[in-house]
């Protein structure tokens, strides 16, 4: 179907699903990009927890999180902006750093 050859320009869940089902390599590539972008940060954070230095390294990790979010694009930036106003989810320091995404 010719319609499925282009990404739909209007919200149509079925058409979007058909589009991406025909492109498993692109989906896998993007999933790999997202996972590898967060892997380094996750590893550093795990090491910080194991070495009991989370408070000391928090500013660096928050900055790195913001940089990863920016590198992944608009969807992730919007997600980071949403986190920036959620004191029930992120620390005050995290909120301050993530609010920098609101200027993007």
mmCIF file of N, CA and C in Angstrom:
data_model
loop_
_atom_site.group_PDB
_atom_site.id
_atom_site.type_symbol
_atom_site.label_atom_id
_atom_site.label_comp_id
_atom_site.label_asym_id
_atom_site.label_seq_id
_atom_site.Cartn_x
_atom_site.Cartn_y
_atom_site.Cartn_z
ATOM 1 N N UNK A 1 0.846 -1.186 0.000
ATOM 2 C CA UNK A 1 0.000 0.000 0.000
ATOM 3 C C UNK A 1 0.887 1.243 0.000
ATOM 4 N N UNK A 2 0.660 2.150 -0.908
ATOM 5 C CA UNK A 2 1.447 3.379 -1.043
ATOM 6 C C UNK A 2 1.295 4.253 0.194
ATOM 7 N N UNK A 3 0.094 4.247 0.801
ATOM 8 C CA UNK A 3 -0.145 5.060 1.990
ATOM 9 C C UNK A 3 0.833 4.716 3.111
ATOM 10 N N UNK A 4 1.208 3.460 3.244
ATOM 11 C CA UNK A 4 2.082 3.015 4.322
ATOM 12 C C UNK A 4 3.558 3.306 4.065
ATOM 13 N N UNK A 5 3.879 3.847 2.894
ATOM 14 C CA UNK A 5 5.271 4.138 2.575
ATOM 15 C C UNK A 5 5.780 5.423 3.213
ATOM 16 N N UNK A 6 4.857 6.263 3.648
ATOM 17 C CA UNK A 6 5.237 7.524 4.288
ATOM 18 C C UNK A 6 4.679 7.569 5.697
ATOM 19 N N UNK A 7 5.434 8.167 6.605
ATOM 20 C CA UNK A 7 4.973 8.326 7.982
ATOM 21 C C UNK A 7 3.732 9.210 7.978
ATOM 22 N N UNK A 8 2.654 8.768 8.609
ATOM 23 C CA UNK A 8 1.422 9.559 8.617
ATOM 24 C C UNK A 8 1.648 10.957 9.208
ATOM 25 N N UNK A 9 1.009 11.932 8.609
ATOM 26 C CA UNK A 9 1.130 13.319 9.068
ATOM 27 C C UNK A 9 0.031 13.701 10.045
ATOM 28 N N UNK A 10 -0.950 12.833 10.222
ATOM 29 C CA UNK A 10 -2.007 13.029 11.209
ATOM 30 C C UNK A 10 -2.003 11.818 12.136
ATOM 31 N N UNK A 11 -2.526 12.016 13.334
ATOM 32 C CA UNK A 11 -2.512 10.930 14.309
ATOM 33 C C UNK A 11 -3.468 9.822 13.888
ATOM 34 N N UNK A 12 -2.885 8.691 13.561
ATOM 35 C CA UNK A 12 -3.641 7.496 13.188
ATOM 36 C C UNK A 12 -2.846 6.304 13.711
ATOM 37 N N UNK A 13 -3.189 5.812 14.905
ATOM 38 C CA UNK A 13 -2.401 4.737 15.531
ATOM 39 C C UNK A 13 -2.193 3.520 14.637
ATOM 40 N N UNK A 14 -3.217 3.118 13.909
ATOM 41 C CA UNK A 14 -3.085 1.936 13.046
ATOM 42 C C UNK A 14 -2.095 2.187 11.907
ATOM 43 N N UNK A 15 -2.179 3.358 11.299
ATOM 44 C CA UNK A 15 -1.261 3.694 10.201
ATOM 45 C C UNK A 15 0.168 3.818 10.713
ATOM 46 N N UNK A 16 0.328 4.395 11.889
ATOM 47 C CA UNK A 16 1.667 4.529 12.477
ATOM 48 C C UNK A 16 2.234 3.148 12.774
ATOM 49 N N UNK A 17 1.421 2.281 13.322
ATOM 50 C CA UNK A 17 1.873 0.919 13.615
ATOM 51 C C UNK A 17 2.280 0.189 12.333
ATOM 52 N N UNK A 18 1.465 0.290 11.294
ATOM 53 C CA UNK A 18 1.808 -0.355 10.020
ATOM 54 C C UNK A 18 3.121 0.181 9.465
ATOM 55 N N UNK A 19 3.293 1.501 9.570
ATOM 56 C CA UNK A 19 4.516 2.132 9.064
ATOM 57 C C UNK A 19 5.741 1.539 9.754
ATOM 58 N N UNK A 20 5.739 1.500 11.090
ATOM 59 C CA UNK A 20 6.917 1.038 11.820
ATOM 60 C C UNK A 20 7.091 -0.474 11.777
ATOM 61 N N UNK A 21 6.003 -1.226 11.613
ATOM 62 C CA UNK A 21 6.137 -2.679 11.483
ATOM 63 C C UNK A 21 6.927 -3.064 10.246
ATOM 64 N N UNK A 22 6.911 -2.207 9.240
ATOM 65 C CA UNK A 22 7.661 -2.469 8.009
ATOM 66 C C UNK A 22 9.115 -2.027 8.120
ATOM 67 N N UNK A 23 9.510 -1.467 9.235
ATOM 68 C CA UNK A 23 10.855 -0.908 9.400
ATOM 69 C C UNK A 23 11.513 -1.388 10.700
ATOM 70 N N UNK A 24 11.632 -2.692 10.900
ATOM 71 C CA UNK A 24 12.198 -3.195 12.162
ATOM 72 C C UNK A 24 13.646 -2.756 12.377
ATOM 73 N N UNK A 25 14.404 -2.598 11.314
ATOM 74 C CA UNK A 25 15.803 -2.176 11.475
ATOM 75 C C UNK A 25 15.885 -0.752 12.019
ATOM 76 N N UNK A 26 15.001 0.130 11.528
ATOM 77 C CA UNK A 26 14.997 1.502 12.028
ATOM 78 C C UNK A 26 14.563 1.548 13.490
ATOM 79 N N UNK A 27 13.581 0.729 13.845
ATOM 80 C CA UNK A 27 13.119 0.670 15.232
ATOM 81 C C UNK A 27 14.245 0.165 16.129
ATOM 82 N N UNK A 28 14.913 -0.892 15.706
ATOM 83 C CA UNK A 28 16.017 -1.452 16.492
ATOM 84 C C UNK A 28 17.152 -0.440 16.633
ATOM 85 N N UNK A 29 17.443 0.282 15.562
ATOM 86 C CA UNK A 29 18.507 1.290 15.605
ATOM 87 C C UNK A 29 18.177 2.385 16.625
ATOM 88 N N UNK A 30 16.932 2.858 16.620
ATOM 89 C CA UNK A 30 16.539 3.912 17.561
ATOM 90 C C UNK A 30 16.543 3.390 18.985
ATOM 91 N N UNK A 31 16.055 2.172 19.200
ATOM 92 C CA UNK A 31 16.086 1.588 20.540
ATOM 93 C C UNK A 31 17.520 1.459 21.041
ATOM 94 N N UNK A 32 18.422 1.046 20.165
ATOM 95 C CA UNK A 32 19.829 0.950 20.524
ATOM 96 C C UNK A 32 20.392 2.328 20.866
ATOM 97 N N UNK A 33 20.046 3.331 20.087
ATOM 98 C CA UNK A 33 20.516 4.692 20.340
ATOM 99 C C UNK A 33 20.057 5.172 21.719
ATOM 100 N N UNK A 34 18.803 4.965 22.037
ATOM 101 C CA UNK A 34 18.264 5.397 23.332
ATOM 102 C C UNK A 34 18.935 4.622 24.466
ATOM 103 N N UNK A 35 19.001 3.309 24.329
ATOM 104 C CA UNK A 35 19.590 2.480 25.386
ATOM 105 C C UNK A 35 21.059 2.816 25.606
ATOM 106 N N UNK A 36 21.806 2.977 24.535
ATOM 107 C CA UNK A 36 23.233 3.272 24.694
ATOM 108 C C UNK A 36 23.459 4.681 25.243
ATOM 109 N N UNK A 37 22.547 5.593 24.941
ATOM 110 C CA UNK A 37 22.674 6.950 25.479
ATOM 111 C C UNK A 37 22.512 6.959 26.991
ATOM 112 N N UNK A 38 21.613 6.133 27.489
ATOM 113 C CA UNK A 38 21.382 6.084 28.933
ATOM 114 C C UNK A 38 22.310 5.109 29.659
ATOM 115 N N UNK A 39 22.963 4.210 28.931
ATOM 116 C CA UNK A 39 23.783 3.169 29.560
ATOM 117 C C UNK A 39 24.947 3.742 30.364
ATOM 118 N N UNK A 40 25.658 4.689 29.785
ATOM 119 C CA UNK A 40 26.792 5.276 30.502
ATOM 120 C C UNK A 40 26.362 5.973 31.771
ATOM 121 N N UNK A 41 25.287 6.734 31.684
ATOM 122 C CA UNK A 41 24.768 7.434 32.849
ATOM 123 C C UNK A 41 24.287 6.437 33.904
ATOM 124 N N UNK A 42 23.598 5.404 33.453
ATOM 125 C CA UNK A 42 23.129 4.379 34.388
ATOM 126 C C UNK A 42 24.271 3.672 35.088
ATOM 127 N N UNK A 43 25.317 3.376 34.341
ATOM 128 C CA UNK A 43 26.490 2.713 34.930
ATOM 129 C C UNK A 43 27.155 3.608 35.972
ATOM 130 N N UNK A 44 27.346 4.868 35.628
ATOM 131 C CA UNK A 44 27.951 5.810 36.582
ATOM 132 C C UNK A 44 27.105 5.947 37.837
ATOM 133 N N UNK A 45 25.792 6.016 37.662
ATOM 134 C CA UNK A 45 24.896 6.149 38.813
ATOM 135 C C UNK A 45 24.956 4.903 39.686
ATOM 136 N N UNK A 46 24.987 3.729 39.086
ATOM 137 C CA UNK A 46 25.103 2.488 39.850
ATOM 138 C C UNK A 46 26.405 2.459 40.645
ATOM 139 N N UNK A 47 27.491 2.872 40.024
ATOM 140 C CA UNK A 47 28.777 2.924 40.726
ATOM 141 C C UNK A 47 28.700 3.908 41.888
ATOM 142 N N UNK A 48 28.061 5.053 41.663
ATOM 143 C CA UNK A 48 27.896 6.038 42.736
ATOM 144 C C UNK A 48 27.135 5.447 43.919
ATOM 145 N N UNK A 49 26.091 4.677 43.627
ATOM 146 C CA UNK A 49 25.309 4.044 44.687
ATOM 147 C C UNK A 49 26.173 3.037 45.438
ATOM 148 N N UNK A 50 26.894 2.213 44.702
ATOM 149 C CA UNK A 50 27.729 1.180 45.325
ATOM 150 C C UNK A 50 28.844 1.780 46.181
ATOM 151 N N UNK A 51 29.359 2.926 45.760
ATOM 152 C CA UNK A 51 30.450 3.583 46.495
ATOM 153 C C UNK A 51 29.937 4.629 47.480
ATOM 154 N N UNK A 52 28.615 4.695 47.647
ATOM 155 C CA UNK A 52 27.976 5.612 48.588
ATOM 156 C C UNK A 52 28.413 7.066 48.381
ATOM 157 N N UNK A 53 28.342 7.504 47.117
ATOM 158 C CA UNK A 53 28.728 8.876 46.808
ATOM 159 C C UNK A 53 27.679 9.594 45.951
ATOM 160 N N UNK A 54 26.429 9.183 46.097
ATOM 161 C CA UNK A 54 25.354 9.742 45.286
ATOM 162 C C UNK A 54 25.207 11.247 45.516
ATOM 163 N N UNK A 55 25.206 11.668 46.771
ATOM 164 C CA UNK A 55 25.041 13.105 47.058
ATOM 165 C C UNK A 55 26.175 13.928 46.449
ATOM 166 N N UNK A 56 27.385 13.422 46.511
ATOM 167 C CA UNK A 56 28.542 14.148 45.983
ATOM 168 C C UNK A 56 28.475 14.284 44.453
ATOM 169 N N UNK A 57 28.020 13.242 43.786
ATOM 170 C CA UNK A 57 28.035 13.235 42.316
ATOM 171 C C UNK A 57 26.704 13.656 41.685
ATOM 172 N N UNK A 58 25.695 13.914 42.526
ATOM 173 C CA UNK A 58 24.371 14.248 41.977
ATOM 174 C C UNK A 58 24.400 15.394 40.966
ATOM 175 N N UNK A 59 25.071 16.509 41.241
ATOM 176 C CA UNK A 59 25.063 17.598 40.244
ATOM 177 C C UNK A 59 25.613 17.166 38.876
ATOM 178 N N UNK A 60 26.675 16.373 38.876
ATOM 179 C CA UNK A 60 27.249 15.896 37.613
ATOM 180 C C UNK A 60 26.282 14.972 36.886
ATOM 181 N N UNK A 61 25.644 14.068 37.620
ATOM 182 C CA UNK A 61 24.731 13.109 36.995
ATOM 183 C C UNK A 61 23.490 13.815 36.436
ATOM 184 N N UNK A 62 23.012 14.813 37.155
ATOM 185 C CA UNK A 62 21.839 15.549 36.674
ATOM 186 C C UNK A 62 22.184 16.288 35.382
ATOM 187 N N UNK A 63 23.356 16.909 35.362
ATOM 188 C CA UNK A 63 23.801 17.614 34.145
ATOM 189 C C UNK A 63 23.933 16.628 32.997
ATOM 190 N N UNK A 64 24.525 15.461 33.265
ATOM 191 C CA UNK A 64 24.666 14.435 32.233
ATOM 192 C C UNK A 64 23.301 13.949 31.751
ATOM 193 N N UNK A 65 22.342 13.811 32.665
ATOM 194 C CA UNK A 65 20.994 13.402 32.273
ATOM 195 C C UNK A 65 20.394 14.428 31.323
ATOM 196 N N UNK A 66 20.529 15.700 31.652
ATOM 197 C CA UNK A 66 19.997 16.748 30.772
ATOM 198 C C UNK A 66 20.657 16.672 29.398
ATOM 199 N N UNK A 67 21.963 16.459 29.353
ATOM 200 C CA UNK A 67 22.677 16.371 28.076
ATOM 201 C C UNK A 67 22.211 15.168 27.250
ATOM 202 N N UNK A 68 21.973 14.042 27.914
ATOM 203 C CA UNK A 68 21.465 12.856 27.208
ATOM 204 C C UNK A 68 20.080 13.151 26.649
ATOM 205 N N UNK A 69 19.245 13.765 27.462
ATOM 206 C CA UNK A 69 17.886 14.108 27.020
ATOM 207 C C UNK A 69 17.937 14.987 25.776
ATOM 208 N N UNK A 70 18.775 16.009 25.803
ATOM 209 C CA UNK A 70 18.894 16.914 24.657
ATOM 210 C C UNK A 70 19.393 16.154 23.420
ATOM 211 N N UNK A 71 20.346 15.255 23.615
ATOM 212 C CA UNK A 71 20.904 14.520 22.472
ATOM 213 C C UNK A 71 19.877 13.606 21.811
ATOM 214 N N UNK A 72 18.863 13.189 22.553
ATOM 215 C CA UNK A 72 17.867 12.262 22.016
ATOM 216 C C UNK A 72 16.724 12.945 21.277
ATOM 217 N N UNK A 73 16.581 14.236 21.445
ATOM 218 C CA UNK A 73 15.607 14.957 20.634
ATOM 219 C C UNK A 73 14.354 15.434 21.337
ATOM 220 N N UNK A 74 13.431 15.971 20.540
ATOM 221 C CA UNK A 74 12.249 16.674 21.051
ATOM 222 C C UNK A 74 11.359 15.877 22.008
ATOM 223 N N UNK A 75 11.092 14.613 21.704
ATOM 224 C CA UNK A 75 10.235 13.816 22.590
ATOM 225 C C UNK A 75 10.839 13.747 23.983
ATOM 226 N N UNK A 76 12.128 13.482 24.064
ATOM 227 C CA UNK A 76 12.785 13.351 25.358
ATOM 228 C C UNK A 76 12.912 14.697 26.058
ATOM 229 N N UNK A 77 13.094 15.751 25.298
ATOM 230 C CA UNK A 77 13.132 17.091 25.880
ATOM 231 C C UNK A 77 11.787 17.400 26.529
ATOM 232 N N UNK A 78 10.694 17.092 25.853
ATOM 233 C CA UNK A 78 9.360 17.307 26.435
ATOM 234 C C UNK A 78 9.188 16.492 27.709
ATOM 235 N N UNK A 79 9.668 15.267 27.698
ATOM 236 C CA UNK A 79 9.591 14.418 28.882
ATOM 237 C C UNK A 79 10.397 15.035 30.028
ATOM 238 N N UNK A 80 11.596 15.532 29.721
ATOM 239 C CA UNK A 80 12.426 16.194 30.729
ATOM 240 C C UNK A 80 11.766 17.448 31.272
ATOM 241 N N UNK A 81 11.102 18.201 30.394
ATOM 242 C CA UNK A 81 10.375 19.393 30.832
ATOM 243 C C UNK A 81 9.253 19.016 31.798
ATOM 244 N N UNK A 82 8.581 17.918 31.509
ATOM 245 C CA UNK A 82 7.514 17.458 32.400
ATOM 246 C C UNK A 82 8.081 17.065 33.762
ATOM 247 N N UNK A 83 9.232 16.409 33.760
ATOM 248 C CA UNK A 83 9.873 16.047 35.030
ATOM 249 C C UNK A 83 10.306 17.278 35.820
ATOM 250 N N UNK A 84 10.677 18.329 35.105
ATOM 251 C CA UNK A 84 11.188 19.547 35.741
ATOM 252 C C UNK A 84 10.167 20.217 36.654
ATOM 253 N N UNK A 85 8.909 19.886 36.507
ATOM 254 C CA UNK A 85 7.881 20.501 37.350
ATOM 255 C C UNK A 85 7.248 19.486 38.302
ATOM 256 N N UNK A 86 7.949 18.382 38.539
ATOM 257 C CA UNK A 86 7.416 17.317 39.390
ATOM 258 C C UNK A 86 8.286 17.094 40.624
ATOM 259 N N UNK A 87 8.101 17.912 41.673
ATOM 260 C CA UNK A 87 8.897 17.737 42.884
ATOM 261 C C UNK A 87 8.633 16.409 43.593
ATOM 262 N N UNK A 88 7.542 15.746 43.243
ATOM 263 C CA UNK A 88 7.245 14.441 43.832
ATOM 264 C C UNK A 88 8.046 13.321 43.182
ATOM 265 N N UNK A 89 8.703 13.636 42.050
ATOM 266 C CA UNK A 89 9.462 12.618 41.328
ATOM 267 C C UNK A 89 10.963 12.889 41.367
ATOM 268 N N UNK A 90 11.366 14.146 41.196
ATOM 269 C CA UNK A 90 12.798 14.472 41.144
ATOM 270 C C UNK A 90 13.175 15.432 42.277
ATOM 271 N N UNK A 91 14.448 15.431 42.590
ATOM 272 C CA UNK A 91 14.958 16.287 43.668
ATOM 273 C C UNK A 91 14.934 17.754 43.243
ATOM 274 N N UNK A 92 15.009 18.668 44.219
ATOM 275 C CA UNK A 92 15.055 20.097 43.872
ATOM 276 C C UNK A 92 16.214 20.438 42.935
ATOM 277 N N UNK A 93 17.385 19.849 43.169
ATOM 278 C CA UNK A 93 18.529 20.102 42.282
ATOM 279 C C UNK A 93 18.248 19.614 40.864
ATOM 280 N N UNK A 94 17.587 18.470 40.767
ATOM 281 C CA UNK A 94 17.237 17.934 39.452
ATOM 282 C C UNK A 94 16.243 18.849 38.742
ATOM 283 N N UNK A 95 15.291 19.354 39.498
ATOM 284 C CA UNK A 95 14.301 20.263 38.904
ATOM 285 C C UNK A 95 14.979 21.490 38.310
ATOM 286 N N UNK A 96 15.930 22.051 39.034
ATOM 287 C CA UNK A 96 16.634 23.251 38.556
ATOM 288 C C UNK A 96 17.369 22.951 37.250
ATOM 289 N N UNK A 97 18.074 21.830 37.219
ATOM 290 C CA UNK A 97 18.827 21.465 36.005
ATOM 291 C C UNK A 97 17.898 21.154 34.837
ATOM 292 N N UNK A 98 16.845 20.414 35.104
ATOM 293 C CA UNK A 98 15.917 20.047 34.042
ATOM 294 C C UNK A 98 15.106 21.234 33.548
ATOM 295 N N UNK A 99 14.928 22.258 34.364
ATOM 296 C CA UNK A 99 14.223 23.448 33.909
ATOM 297 C C UNK A 99 14.994 24.175 32.802
ATOM 298 N N UNK A 100 16.271 23.889 32.684
ATOM 299 C CA UNK A 100 17.046 24.445 31.570
ATOM 300 C C UNK A 100 16.536 23.940 30.231
ATOM 301 N N UNK A 101 15.853 22.793 30.247
ATOM 302 C CA UNK A 101 15.263 22.252 29.024
ATOM 303 C C UNK A 101 14.099 23.118 28.542
ATOM 304 N N UNK A 102 13.515 23.862 29.441
ATOM 305 C CA UNK A 102 12.367 24.701 29.062
ATOM 306 C C UNK A 102 12.777 25.868 28.186
ATOM 307 N N UNK A 103 14.069 26.155 28.127
ATOM 308 C CA UNK A 103 14.577 27.230 27.275
ATOM 309 C C UNK A 103 14.866 26.743 25.867
ATOM 310 N N UNK A 104 14.743 25.448 25.615
ATOM 311 C CA UNK A 104 15.098 24.880 24.315
ATOM 312 C C UNK A 104 13.990 25.093 23.315
#
